[in-house]
Amino acid sequence: MVAFLRLALRRVAMMPVMILGIALLVFVVLQFSPVDPAFNALGESASPEARAAFAEANGLDDPLPVRYVHFLGQLLHFDLGMTVPPSQPVFDRITAAFPLTVQLTFLGLILAVVLAVLFGVTGAMYRDRWPDQLFRVLSMAGVAIPSFWLGVLLIQQFALNTPVFPTGGYTNPADSFSGWLTTMALPAISLALPVSASLARLVRTSMVAELDRDYVRTARGNGLPPLLVIRSVLRNALVTPLTVLGIKVGYLLSGAVVIEAIFDLPGMGKLILEGVTGGDVALVQGTVLTIAIAFLVVNVIVDLLYLLVNPRIRTV
């Protein structure tokens, strides 16, 4: 337990440094944007004098290091700037949109993990037989299909041709839980299937390797119940897939942004699209930074889970 706490504190202690690096990368990249913040804030009719005054008042003429320090100071106070007129705090826009992205990512993650474990374990148990061959073909097809293209196909089949689900929109779960599930079903499926396909291949490979170990043959020879043996094998086999789960969650977060745009969901994807099309640098900067920090936090959590399920790494 002491070794686990030491490694956990080491992971957590690195987070502020990584957040500073993420903030620096996002800030520097967006400084090269051709969009003029003064033009967006004041409009086309603003005079050069008014634009110069706006730039001076907002520190746009300061050196890059000074602007970065000012940007960090704003982050400490959860100030991400204001959107283009009509001006609204970027933090408030993100606070309203981010929960939906978390909901979609969480649903996609749960569905992807369940399908990956189901297909991976079944393929390993029926190795080189028809269920295994079938799941291999399905997993290869799932990996090859982009989530946004799958989303379009699902809309065409299950919302237009067979109107079982809506084509888009969002229902708050507080208003109607069934309506929420209906609006989130197709986005979650289109987001989860490519991830579940790649994870299933990894689970199957890990399960096959564990099933060939001596302790499995010994357990079976001693007459242990098959379900108990499979449970022990699955726990050991999931160590390797867990190492890539953090990366997959990052894929789900980034994929959710695209899926939200396809299904007209008012999440982070809509904010990024609005910021890019409207030339709103502050909105793009805030949304990208929030998603990057969320990805970092998720990876730290996955690292801690990996430490829990794999005690051998605690001695490293």
XYZ file of N, CA, C and O in Angstrom, residues 122-133 136 204 208:
60
model
N -15.265 -14.330 -25.706
C -15.899 -15.369 -26.528
C -14.944 -15.867 -27.611
O -14.844 -17.078 -27.860
N -14.237 -14.940 -28.253
C -13.283 -15.355 -29.276
C -12.157 -16.207 -28.719
O -11.720 -17.173 -29.350
N -11.684 -15.862 -27.500
C -10.611 -16.642 -26.888
C -11.092 -18.023 -26.460
O -10.371 -19.019 -26.582
N -12.336 -18.104 -25.945
C -12.867 -19.393 -25.500
C -13.125 -20.336 -26.680
O -13.028 -21.555 -26.541
N -13.480 -19.766 -27.829
C -13.726 -20.577 -29.031
C -12.623 -20.326 -30.056
O -12.895 -20.101 -31.236
N -11.398 -20.387 -29.591
C -10.256 -20.049 -30.429
C -10.223 -20.882 -31.716
O -10.337 -22.107 -31.687
N -10.077 -20.153 -32.842
C -9.944 -20.738 -34.182
C -11.197 -21.485 -34.640
O -11.162 -22.203 -35.648
N -12.310 -21.314 -33.919
C -13.582 -21.867 -34.372
C -14.448 -20.747 -34.924
O -14.061 -19.586 -34.931
N -15.639 -21.100 -35.396
C -16.423 -20.124 -36.139
C -16.781 -18.874 -35.332
O -16.787 -17.767 -35.900
N -17.079 -18.951 -33.998
C -17.331 -17.680 -33.290
C -16.103 -16.768 -33.281
O -16.227 -15.547 -33.438
N -14.923 -17.382 -33.124
C -13.697 -16.586 -33.133
C -13.462 -15.956 -34.494
O -13.108 -14.777 -34.612
N -13.671 -16.727 -35.547
C -13.481 -16.196 -36.902
C -14.473 -15.073 -37.196
O -14.124 -14.058 -37.810
N -13.441 -11.944 -35.353
C -12.254 -11.345 -35.977
C -12.655 -10.482 -37.169
O -12.150 -9.366 -37.347
N -8.912 -10.378 -26.659
C -8.811 -11.750 -27.158
C -7.369 -12.245 -27.120
O -7.085 -13.365 -26.693
N -6.062 -15.339 -24.753
C -5.429 -16.522 -25.332
C -4.084 -16.783 -24.654
O -3.743 -17.933 -24.327
